[in-house]
PDB file of C-alpha atoms and ligand atoms in Angstrom:
ATOM      1  CA  GLY P   1     -13.343   9.402 -14.157  1.00 94.00           C
ATOM      2  CA  LYS P   2     -10.301   7.611 -12.803  1.00 98.00           C
ATOM      3  CA  LYS P   3     -10.633   4.548 -10.583  1.00 98.00           C
ATOM      4  CA  VAL P   4      -8.942   4.576  -7.210  1.00 99.00           C
ATOM      5  CA  LEU P   5      -8.490   1.726  -4.753  1.00 99.00           C
ATOM      6  CA  ILE P   6      -7.583   2.767  -1.222  1.00 99.00           C
ATOM      7  CA  VAL P   7      -6.207  -0.062   0.884  1.00 99.00           C
ATOM      8  CA  TYR P   8      -6.625   1.133   4.443  1.00 99.00           C
ATOM      9  CA  ALA P   9      -5.122  -0.401   7.570  1.00 99.00           C
ATOM     10  CA  HIS P  10      -6.285   1.248  10.798  1.00 99.00           C
ATOM     11  CA  GLN P  11      -8.633  -0.161  13.412  1.00 98.00           C
ATOM     12  CA  GLU P  12     -10.229   3.143  14.429  1.00 98.00           C
ATOM     13  CA  PRO P  13     -12.289   5.423  12.152  1.00 98.00           C
ATOM     14  CA  LYS P  14     -11.673   8.350  14.545  1.00 98.00           C
ATOM     15  CA  SER P  15      -7.904   7.973  14.183  1.00 98.00           C
ATOM     16  CA  PHE P  16      -5.694  10.340  12.242  1.00 98.00           C
ATOM     17  CA  ASN P  17      -5.390   7.665   9.563  1.00 99.00           C
ATOM     18  CA  GLY P  18      -9.192   7.452   9.535  1.00 99.00           C
ATOM     19  CA  SER P  19      -9.340  11.208   8.918  1.00 99.00           C
ATOM     20  CA  LEU P  20      -6.805  10.925   6.078  1.00 99.00           C
ATOM     21  CA  LEU P  21      -8.917   8.162   4.521  1.00 99.00           C
ATOM     22  CA  LYS P  22     -12.103  10.215   4.812  1.00 98.00           C
ATOM     23  CA  ILE P  23     -10.425  13.180   3.138  1.00 98.00           C
ATOM     24  CA  ALA P  24      -9.175  11.066   0.252  1.00 98.00           C
ATOM     25  CA  VAL P  25     -12.578   9.461  -0.339  1.00 98.00           C
ATOM     26  CA  GLU P  26     -14.328  12.850  -0.237  1.00 98.00           C
ATOM     27  CA  GLU P  27     -11.840  14.768  -2.367  1.00 98.00           C
ATOM     28  CA  LEU P  28     -11.395  12.078  -5.036  1.00 98.00           C
ATOM     29  CA  THR P  29     -15.141  11.458  -5.244  1.00 98.00           C
ATOM     30  CA  LYS P  30     -15.669  15.203  -5.651  1.00 98.00           C
ATOM     31  CA  GLN P  31     -13.245  15.079  -8.595  1.00 98.00           C
ATOM     32  CA  GLY P  32     -15.419  12.453 -10.271  1.00 98.00           C
ATOM     33  CA  CYS P  33     -13.178   9.485  -9.498  1.00 98.00           C
ATOM     34  CA  SER P  34     -14.772   6.218  -8.503  1.00 98.00           C
ATOM     35  CA  VAL P  35     -13.260   5.248  -5.180  1.00 98.00           C
ATOM     36  CA  THR P  36     -13.184   1.782  -3.639  1.00 98.00           C
ATOM     37  CA  VAL P  37     -11.919   1.218  -0.095  1.00 99.00           C
ATOM     38  CA  SER P  38     -10.552  -2.031   1.253  1.00 99.00           C
ATOM     39  CA  ASP P  39     -10.853  -1.422   4.997  1.00 99.00           C
ATOM     40  CA  LEU P  40      -8.712  -4.369   6.032  1.00 99.00           C
ATOM     41  CA  TYR P  41      -9.472  -4.529   9.780  1.00 99.00           C
ATOM     42  CA  ALA P  42     -13.209  -3.974   9.215  1.00 99.00           C
ATOM     43  CA  MET P  43     -13.142  -6.766   6.608  1.00 98.00           C
ATOM     44  CA  GLN P  44     -11.198  -8.932   9.064  1.00 98.00           C
ATOM     45  CA  PHE P  45      -8.864  -9.520   6.151  1.00 98.00           C
ATOM     46  CA  GLU P  46      -6.846 -12.730   6.500  1.00 98.00           C
ATOM     47  CA  PRO P  47      -3.161 -11.744   6.408  1.00 98.00           C
ATOM     48  CA  ARG P  48      -1.709 -15.258   6.586  1.00 98.00           C
ATOM     49  CA  ALA P  49      -0.409 -16.952   3.466  1.00 98.00           C
ATOM     50  CA  THR P  50      -1.655 -20.523   3.926  1.00 98.00           C
ATOM     51  CA  ARG P  51      -2.931 -23.451   1.888  1.00 98.00           C
ATOM     52  CA  ASN P  52      -6.471 -22.202   2.563  1.00 98.00           C
ATOM     53  CA  ASP P  53      -5.789 -19.727  -0.244  1.00 98.00           C
ATOM     54  CA  ILE P  54      -5.972 -22.573  -2.745  1.00 98.00           C
ATOM     55  CA  VAL P  55      -9.394 -24.024  -3.556  1.00 98.00           C
ATOM     56  CA  GLY P  56      -9.355 -27.659  -4.586  1.00 95.00           C
ATOM     57  CA  ARG P  57      -6.436 -29.924  -5.379  1.00 94.00           C
ATOM     58  CA  LEU P  58      -2.884 -28.870  -4.694  1.00 97.00           C
ATOM     59  CA  HIS P  59      -0.335 -28.958  -7.503  1.00 97.00           C
ATOM     60  CA  ASN P  60       2.072 -30.767  -5.184  1.00 97.00           C
ATOM     61  CA  SER P  61       0.529 -32.057  -1.979  1.00 95.00           C
ATOM     62  CA  GLU P  62       3.787 -33.749  -0.900  1.00 97.00           C
ATOM     63  CA  ALA P  63       5.603 -30.522  -0.088  1.00 98.00           C
ATOM     64  CA  PHE P  64       3.669 -27.255   0.122  1.00 98.00           C
ATOM     65  CA  ASN P  65       5.164 -24.277  -1.712  1.00 98.00           C
ATOM     66  CA  TYR P  66       2.973 -21.144  -1.349  1.00 98.00           C
ATOM     67  CA  GLY P  67       4.418 -19.332  -4.372  1.00 98.00           C
ATOM     68  CA  VAL P  68       4.032 -22.286  -6.710  1.00 98.00           C
ATOM     69  CA  GLU P  69       0.595 -23.268  -5.426  1.00 98.00           C
ATOM     70  CA  THR P  70      -0.898 -19.762  -5.702  1.00 98.00           C
ATOM     71  CA  TRP P  71       0.617 -19.328  -9.174  1.00 98.00           C
ATOM     72  CA  GLU P  72      -0.936 -22.623 -10.330  1.00 98.00           C
ATOM     73  CA  ALA P  73      -4.225 -21.829  -8.593  1.00 98.00           C
ATOM     74  CA  TYR P  74      -4.346 -18.400 -10.240  1.00 98.00           C
ATOM     75  CA  LYS P  75      -3.931 -19.982 -13.672  1.00 97.00           C
ATOM     76  CA  ARG P  76      -6.835 -22.397 -13.131  1.00 97.00           C
ATOM     77  CA  GLY P  77      -9.038 -19.883 -11.305  1.00 97.00           C
ATOM     78  CA  GLY P  78      -8.585 -21.654  -7.992  1.00 98.00           C
ATOM     79  CA  LEU P  79      -7.627 -18.874  -5.573  1.00 98.00           C
ATOM     80  CA  SER P  80      -9.825 -18.235  -2.550  1.00 98.00           C
ATOM     81  CA  ARG P  81     -12.682 -15.771  -3.026  1.00 98.00           C
ATOM     82  CA  ASP P  82     -11.323 -12.992  -0.820  1.00 98.00           C
ATOM     83  CA  VAL P  83      -8.060 -12.916  -2.805  1.00 98.00           C
ATOM     84  CA  VAL P  84      -9.883 -12.900  -6.145  1.00 98.00           C
ATOM     85  CA  GLU P  85     -12.059  -9.990  -4.990  1.00 98.00           C
ATOM     86  CA  GLU P  86      -9.002  -7.912  -4.108  1.00 99.00           C
ATOM     87  CA  GLN P  87      -7.340  -8.804  -7.405  1.00 98.00           C
ATOM     88  CA  LYS P  88     -10.426  -7.553  -9.270  1.00 98.00           C
ATOM     89  CA  LYS P  89     -10.234  -4.249  -7.401  1.00 99.00           C
ATOM     90  CA  VAL P  90      -6.537  -3.915  -8.250  1.00 99.00           C
ATOM     91  CA  GLN P  91      -7.156  -4.829 -11.888  1.00 98.00           C
ATOM     92  CA  GLU P  92      -9.765  -2.092 -12.272  1.00 98.00           C
ATOM     93  CA  ALA P  93      -7.823   0.631 -10.451  1.00 98.00           C
ATOM     94  CA  ASP P  94      -5.769   3.375 -12.092  1.00 98.00           C
ATOM     95  CA  LEU P  95      -4.336   4.360  -8.716  1.00 98.00           C
ATOM     96  CA  LEU P  96      -3.655   2.370  -5.561  1.00 99.00           C
ATOM     97  CA  ILE P  97      -3.399   4.376  -2.344  1.00 99.00           C
ATOM     98  CA  PHE P  98      -2.108   2.625   0.769  1.00 99.00           C
ATOM     99  CA  GLN P  99      -3.104   4.402   3.998  1.00 99.00           C
ATOM    100  CA  PHE P 100      -1.584   3.152   7.254  1.00 99.00           C
ATOM    101  CA  PRO P 101       0.414   3.934  10.406  1.00 99.00           C
ATOM    102  CA  LEU P 102       4.084   2.928  10.286  1.00 98.00           C
ATOM    103  CA  PHE P 103       4.621  -0.223  12.386  1.00 98.00           C
ATOM    104  CA  TRP P 104       8.236  -1.212  13.074  1.00 98.00           C
ATOM    105  CA  PHE P 105       9.633   0.643  10.058  1.00 98.00           C
ATOM    106  CA  ASN P 106       7.088  -1.128   7.894  1.00 98.00           C
ATOM    107  CA  MET P 107       3.434  -1.523   7.065  1.00 98.00           C
ATOM    108  CA  PRO P 108       1.065  -3.201   9.569  1.00 99.00           C
ATOM    109  CA  ALA P 109       0.972  -7.003   9.262  1.00 99.00           C
ATOM    110  CA  ILE P 110      -2.589  -6.959   7.915  1.00 99.00           C
ATOM    111  CA  LEU P 111      -1.471  -4.794   4.977  1.00 99.00           C
ATOM    112  CA  LYS P 112       1.695  -6.812   4.416  1.00 99.00           C
ATOM    113  CA  GLY P 113      -0.579  -9.864   4.322  1.00 99.00           C
ATOM    114  CA  TRP P 114      -2.673  -8.162   1.644  1.00 99.00           C
ATOM    115  CA  MET P 115       0.491  -7.729  -0.444  1.00 99.00           C
ATOM    116  CA  ASP P 116       1.560 -11.346   0.184  1.00 98.00           C
ATOM    117  CA  ARG P 117      -1.793 -12.857  -0.760  1.00 98.00           C
ATOM    118  CA  VAL P 118      -3.117 -10.557  -3.493  1.00 99.00           C
ATOM    119  CA  LEU P 119      -0.040  -9.878  -5.624  1.00 98.00           C
ATOM    120  CA  VAL P 120       0.496 -13.468  -6.754  1.00 98.00           C
ATOM    121  CA  GLN P 121       2.658 -14.659  -9.591  1.00 98.00           C
ATOM    122  CA  GLY P 122       0.765 -14.748 -12.872  1.00 98.00           C
ATOM    123  CA  PHE P 123      -1.408 -11.841 -11.718  1.00 98.00           C
ATOM    124  CA  ALA P 124       1.052  -9.144 -10.617  1.00 98.00           C
ATOM    125  CA  TYR P 125       4.339 -10.355 -12.085  1.00 98.00           C
ATOM    126  CA  ASP P 126       5.683 -13.400 -13.862  1.00 97.00           C
ATOM    127  CA  LEU P 127       8.911 -15.002 -14.988  1.00 92.00           C
ATOM    128  CA  SER P 128      10.848 -12.191 -16.660  1.00 95.00           C
ATOM    129  CA  LYS P 129       7.821  -9.907 -16.246  1.00 97.00           C
ATOM    130  CA  ALA P 130       8.990  -7.813 -13.331  1.00 97.00           C
ATOM    131  CA  TYR P 131       9.944  -4.218 -12.568  1.00 98.00           C
ATOM    132  CA  ASP P 132       9.219  -2.097 -15.670  1.00 97.00           C
ATOM    133  CA  GLY P 133       7.844  -5.258 -17.300  1.00 98.00           C
ATOM    134  CA  GLY P 134       5.601  -6.159 -14.340  1.00 98.00           C
ATOM    135  CA  LEU P 135       2.042  -7.216 -15.091  1.00 98.00           C
ATOM    136  CA  LEU P 136       0.384  -4.249 -13.365  1.00 98.00           C
ATOM    137  CA  GLN P 137       1.840  -1.693 -15.790  1.00 98.00           C
ATOM    138  CA  GLY P 138      -0.179   1.452 -16.382  1.00 98.00           C
ATOM    139  CA  LYS P 139      -1.149   1.847 -12.743  1.00 98.00           C
ATOM    140  CA  LEU P 140       0.024   4.349 -10.150  1.00 98.00           C
ATOM    141  CA  SER P 141       0.582   3.850  -6.435  1.00 99.00           C
ATOM    142  CA  LEU P 142       0.925   6.167  -3.463  1.00 99.00           C
ATOM    143  CA  PHE P 143       2.008   5.271   0.055  1.00 99.00           C
ATOM    144  CA  SER P 144       0.320   7.585   2.560  1.00 99.00           C
ATOM    145  CA  PHE P 145       1.309   6.925   6.146  1.00 99.00           C
ATOM    146  CA  THR P 146       1.753   8.342   9.620  1.00 98.00           C
ATOM    147  CA  THR P 147       4.623   7.916  12.048  1.00 98.00           C
ATOM    148  CA  GLY P 148       5.292   8.116  15.758  1.00 98.00           C
ATOM    149  CA  GLY P 149       8.740   9.601  15.168  1.00 98.00           C
ATOM    150  CA  SER P 150       9.365  13.164  14.092  1.00 97.00           C
ATOM    151  CA  GLN P 151      10.621  14.346  10.712  1.00 97.00           C
ATOM    152  CA  GLU P 152      13.986  15.201  12.300  1.00 97.00           C
ATOM    153  CA  MET P 153      14.420  11.604  13.488  1.00 97.00           C
ATOM    154  CA  TYR P 154      13.738  10.381   9.953  1.00 98.00           C
ATOM    155  CA  SER P 155      16.304  12.508   8.186  1.00 95.00           C
ATOM    156  CA  LYS P 156      19.610  11.324   6.789  1.00 91.00           C
ATOM    157  CA  GLY P 157      22.283  11.151   9.491  1.00 92.00           C
ATOM    158  CA  SER P 158      19.676  11.025  12.279  1.00 96.00           C
ATOM    159  CA  ILE P 159      18.941   8.114  14.594  1.00 95.00           C
ATOM    160  CA  SER P 160      16.177   6.553  12.456  1.00 97.00           C
ATOM    161  CA  GLY P 161      17.819   7.247   9.104  1.00 97.00           C
ATOM    162  CA  ASP P 162      16.197   8.705   5.992  1.00 98.00           C
ATOM    163  CA  ILE P 163      12.486   7.783   5.777  1.00 98.00           C
ATOM    164  CA  ARG P 164      13.214   6.710   2.190  1.00 98.00           C
ATOM    165  CA  TYR P 165      15.029   3.644   3.545  1.00 97.00           C
ATOM    166  CA  VAL P 166      11.739   2.202   4.794  1.00 98.00           C
ATOM    167  CA  LEU P 167      10.109   2.948   1.437  1.00 98.00           C
ATOM    168  CA  TRP P 168      12.573   0.745  -0.476  1.00 98.00           C
ATOM    169  CA  PRO P 169      10.808  -2.584   0.178  1.00 98.00           C
ATOM    170  CA  MET P 170       7.314  -1.114  -0.240  1.00 98.00           C
ATOM    171  CA  GLN P 171       7.714   1.129  -3.266  1.00 98.00           C
ATOM    172  CA  HIS P 172      10.560  -0.584  -5.115  1.00 98.00           C
ATOM    173  CA  GLY P 173      10.389  -4.175  -3.833  1.00 98.00           C
ATOM    174  CA  ILE P 174       6.619  -4.475  -4.234  1.00 98.00           C
ATOM    175  CA  MET P 175       5.041  -1.798  -6.462  1.00 98.00           C
ATOM    176  CA  HIS P 176       7.869  -1.238  -8.934  1.00 98.00           C
ATOM    177  CA  PHE P 177       8.471  -4.995  -9.059  1.00 98.00           C
ATOM    178  CA  CYS P 178       4.866  -5.428 -10.220  1.00 98.00           C
ATOM    179  CA  GLY P 179       5.243  -2.686 -12.849  1.00 98.00           C
ATOM    180  CA  VAL P 180       3.275  -0.065 -10.892  1.00 98.00           C
ATOM    181  CA  LYS P 181       4.589   3.495 -11.031  1.00 98.00           C
ATOM    182  CA  VAL P 182       5.137   5.254  -7.721  1.00 98.00           C
ATOM    183  CA  LEU P 183       4.038   8.772  -6.781  1.00 98.00           C
ATOM    184  CA  GLU P 184       5.818  10.726  -4.019  1.00 98.00           C
ATOM    185  CA  PRO P 185       4.866   9.243  -0.645  1.00 98.00           C
ATOM    186  CA  HIS P 186       2.656  11.301   1.645  1.00 98.00           C
ATOM    187  CA  ILE P 187       3.969  11.266   5.190  1.00 98.00           C
ATOM    188  CA  CYS P 188       2.339  12.799   8.260  1.00 98.00           C
ATOM    189  CA  TYR P 189       4.942  12.829  11.003  1.00 98.00           C
ATOM    190  CA  ALA P 190       3.961  12.264  14.630  1.00 98.00           C
ATOM    191  CA  PRO P 191       0.258  13.253  14.547  1.00 98.00           C
ATOM    192  CA  GLU P 192      -0.019  12.181  18.201  1.00 98.00           C
ATOM    193  CA  ASN P 193       2.671  14.587  19.356  1.00 98.00           C
ATOM    194  CA  VAL P 194       1.835  17.810  17.536  1.00 98.00           C
ATOM    195  CA  SER P 195      -0.704  20.540  18.273  1.00 98.00           C
ATOM    196  CA  GLU P 196      -4.304  20.377  17.124  1.00 98.00           C
ATOM    197  CA  GLU P 197      -3.482  23.246  14.795  1.00 98.00           C
ATOM    198  CA  LYS P 198      -0.600  21.332  13.200  1.00 98.00           C
ATOM    199  CA  ARG P 199      -2.857  18.291  12.777  1.00 98.00           C
ATOM    200  CA  LYS P 200      -5.437  20.387  10.939  1.00 98.00           C
ATOM    201  CA  GLU P 201      -2.631  21.764   8.763  1.00 98.00           C
ATOM    202  CA  MET P 202      -1.467  18.251   7.870  1.00 98.00           C
ATOM    203  CA  LEU P 203      -5.016  17.261   6.900  1.00 98.00           C
ATOM    204  CA  THR P 204      -5.410  20.375   4.750  1.00 98.00           C
ATOM    205  CA  ALA P 205      -2.085  19.616   3.038  1.00 98.00           C
ATOM    206  CA  TRP P 206      -3.419  16.168   2.056  1.00 98.00           C
ATOM    207  CA  THR P 207      -6.594  17.686   0.587  1.00 98.00           C
ATOM    208  CA  GLN P 208      -4.480  20.190  -1.332  1.00 98.00           C
ATOM    209  CA  ARG P 209      -2.165  17.540  -2.684  1.00 98.00           C
ATOM    210  CA  LEU P 210      -5.069  15.400  -3.883  1.00 98.00           C
ATOM    211  CA  LYS P 211      -6.434  18.331  -5.884  1.00 98.00           C
ATOM    212  CA  THR P 212      -3.463  18.220  -8.279  1.00 98.00           C
ATOM    213  CA  LEU P 213      -2.551  14.547  -7.881  1.00 98.00           C
ATOM    214  CA  TRP P 214      -3.301  13.586 -11.483  1.00 98.00           C
ATOM    215  CA  LYS P 215      -0.796  16.143 -12.740  1.00 98.00           C
ATOM    216  CA  GLU P 216       2.063  14.584 -10.759  1.00 98.00           C
ATOM    217  CA  GLU P 217       4.924  12.697 -12.368  1.00 98.00           C
ATOM    218  CA  PRO P 218       5.957   9.394 -10.770  1.00 98.00           C
ATOM    219  CA  ILE P 219       9.282   9.313  -8.921  1.00 98.00           C
ATOM    220  CA  ASP P 220      12.351   7.824 -10.569  1.00 98.00           C
ATOM    221  CA  CYS P 221      12.105   4.602  -8.559  1.00 98.00           C
ATOM    222  CA  SER P 222      15.728   3.465  -8.724  1.00 98.00           C
ATOM    223  CA  PRO P 223      18.176   2.593  -5.917  1.00 97.00           C
ATOM    224  CA  GLU P 224      19.540   6.172  -6.089  1.00 98.00           C
ATOM    225  CA  TRP P 225      16.187   7.689  -5.075  1.00 98.00           C
ATOM    226  CA  TYR P 226      16.391   5.737  -1.827  1.00 98.00           C
ATOM    227  CA  PHE P 227      20.039   5.521  -0.905  1.00 96.00           C
ATOM    228  CA  LYS P 228      21.989   8.319  -2.570  1.00 92.00           C
TER     229      LYS P 228
HETATM  230  P1  FAD T   1      -4.024   8.711  16.276  1.00 54.07           P
HETATM  231  O1  FAD T   1      -3.533   8.500  17.645  1.00 54.07           O
HETATM  232  O2  FAD T   1      -5.302   8.077  15.854  1.00 54.07           O
HETATM  233  O3  FAD T   1      -4.187  10.269  15.988  1.00 54.07           O
HETATM  234  C1  FAD T   1      -3.379  11.257  16.575  1.00 54.07           C
HETATM  235  C2  FAD T   1      -4.284  12.355  17.069  1.00 54.07           C
HETATM  236  O4  FAD T   1      -4.980  12.954  15.963  1.00 54.07           O
HETATM  237  C3  FAD T   1      -5.382  11.843  18.028  1.00 54.07           C
HETATM  238  O5  FAD T   1      -5.436  12.699  19.134  1.00 54.07           O
HETATM  239  C4  FAD T   1      -6.652  11.951  17.190  1.00 54.07           C
HETATM  240  O6  FAD T   1      -7.788  12.188  17.970  1.00 54.07           O
HETATM  241  C5  FAD T   1      -6.309  13.147  16.331  1.00 54.07           C
HETATM  242  N1  FAD T   1      -7.170  13.305  15.156  1.00 54.07           N
HETATM  243  C6  FAD T   1      -7.784  12.349  14.401  1.00 54.07           C
HETATM  244  N2  FAD T   1      -8.527  12.920  13.449  1.00 54.07           N
HETATM  245  C7  FAD T   1      -8.359  14.252  13.569  1.00 54.07           C
HETATM  246  C8  FAD T   1      -8.880  15.360  12.858  1.00 54.07           C
HETATM  247  N3  FAD T   1      -9.715  15.197  11.816  1.00 54.07           N
HETATM  248  N4  FAD T   1      -8.498  16.601  13.232  1.00 54.07           N
HETATM  249  C9  FAD T   1      -7.661  16.772  14.266  1.00 54.07           C
HETATM  250  N5  FAD T   1      -7.148  15.768  15.001  1.00 54.07           N
HETATM  251  C10 FAD T   1      -7.499  14.503  14.646  1.00 54.07           C
HETATM  252  N6  FAD T   1       6.253   4.860  14.716  1.00 54.07           N
HETATM  253  C11 FAD T   1       7.413   5.070  14.053  1.00 54.07           C
HETATM  254  O7  FAD T   1       7.750   6.218  13.746  1.00 54.07           O
HETATM  255  N7  FAD T   1       8.212   4.014  13.700  1.00 54.07           N
HETATM  256  C12 FAD T   1       7.896   2.737  13.989  1.00 54.07           C
HETATM  257  O8  FAD T   1       8.640   1.834  13.625  1.00 54.07           O
HETATM  258  C13 FAD T   1       6.676   2.486  14.683  1.00 54.07           C
HETATM  259  N8  FAD T   1       6.306   1.224  14.997  1.00 54.07           N
HETATM  260  C14 FAD T   1       5.112   1.010  15.627  1.00 54.07           C
HETATM  261  C15 FAD T   1       4.715  -0.301  15.896  1.00 54.07           C
HETATM  262  C16 FAD T   1       3.519  -0.548  16.507  1.00 54.07           C
HETATM  263  C17 FAD T   1       3.102  -1.961  16.766  1.00 54.07           C
HETATM  264  C18 FAD T   1       2.676   0.529  16.892  1.00 54.07           C
HETATM  265  C19 FAD T   1       1.366   0.279  17.578  1.00 54.07           C
HETATM  266  C20 FAD T   1       3.057   1.822  16.628  1.00 54.07           C
HETATM  267  C21 FAD T   1       4.288   2.102  15.997  1.00 54.07           C
HETATM  268  N9  FAD T   1       4.671   3.394  15.698  1.00 54.07           N
HETATM  269  C22 FAD T   1       5.872   3.604  15.040  1.00 54.07           C
HETATM  270  C23 FAD T   1       3.812   4.565  15.997  1.00 54.07           C
HETATM  271  C24 FAD T   1       2.695   4.703  14.972  1.00 54.07           C
HETATM  272  O9  FAD T   1       3.225   4.854  13.671  1.00 54.07           O
HETATM  273  C25 FAD T   1       1.819   5.919  15.312  1.00 54.07           C
HETATM  274  O10 FAD T   1       1.224   5.664  16.562  1.00 54.07           O
HETATM  275  C26 FAD T   1       0.740   6.174  14.264  1.00 54.07           C
HETATM  276  O11 FAD T   1       1.348   6.464  13.019  1.00 54.07           O
HETATM  277  C27 FAD T   1      -0.154   7.352  14.637  1.00 54.07           C
HETATM  278  O12 FAD T   1      -1.230   7.412  13.729  1.00 54.07           O
HETATM  279  P2  FAD T   1      -2.741   7.177  14.216  1.00 54.07           P
HETATM  280  O13 FAD T   1      -3.644   7.375  13.052  1.00 54.07           O
HETATM  281  O14 FAD T   1      -2.859   5.876  14.933  1.00 54.07           O
HETATM  282  O15 FAD T   1      -2.852   8.379  15.247  1.00 54.07           O
HETATM  283 ZN1   ZN T   2      11.966   1.117  -8.120  1.00 54.07          ZN
END
């Protein structure tokens, strides 16, 4: 069976995001996948990139440089335990699913902090080992998120612009940079503002998509996909 890591960022299990998470765990488990969930709020995951992430002596204690220090610490096995645990989960996964509500055209800070702290140099990418050469090659990713705004607002020429614009930093800037292939995003628009019936439909659509997920081809993650 395939290994899936779901990194989940919602405070409330009864939320729409909570329901999407539950569906993914159930459906993928049913398929024989082994599913791991990082429930970031429940874990009280530390989102701040600080010197606490380095155990022991700093490489340069005169002037702190987070990128350099975490890179050096990774090489000597000196990253903090919570970061190492997440890196192990990433290392083992065939597919990374990120499940979250859109916050300010972006992911919630706790999830951004997960990206900042877990995907360190030496582990996820390295000098000249980025994009197609990134160190997490062979893995897939999928951004599954909800919005407050409607699909109409997030279309090209509308007030919020094409939803793909917000996916550029997440899918291309982070996942593709680390060598991870990107599946089509899964977007549930405005679950708070639609009928109960529509909500049920959106949840069913997610179950249906997951049934054939492993047959999907990754997107062509190039600037054109986002901005053309
Ligand atoms: P919920 O409110 O939890 O769910 C919606 C409804 O679905 C609820 O009534 C819930 O009971 C119901 N529900 C849950 N499970 C089920 C089920 N199984 N069956 C049927 N119904 C169910 N939006 C944007 O578009 N752009 C932004 O930039 C943006 N920035 C934001 C910044 C902040 C700080 C915040 C707090 C919000 C922002 N939002 C933005 C809005 C945010 O994206 C939405 O509020 C969020 O995506 C809604 O998802 P939810 O899971 O929290 O919904
Ligand atoms: Zn890309």
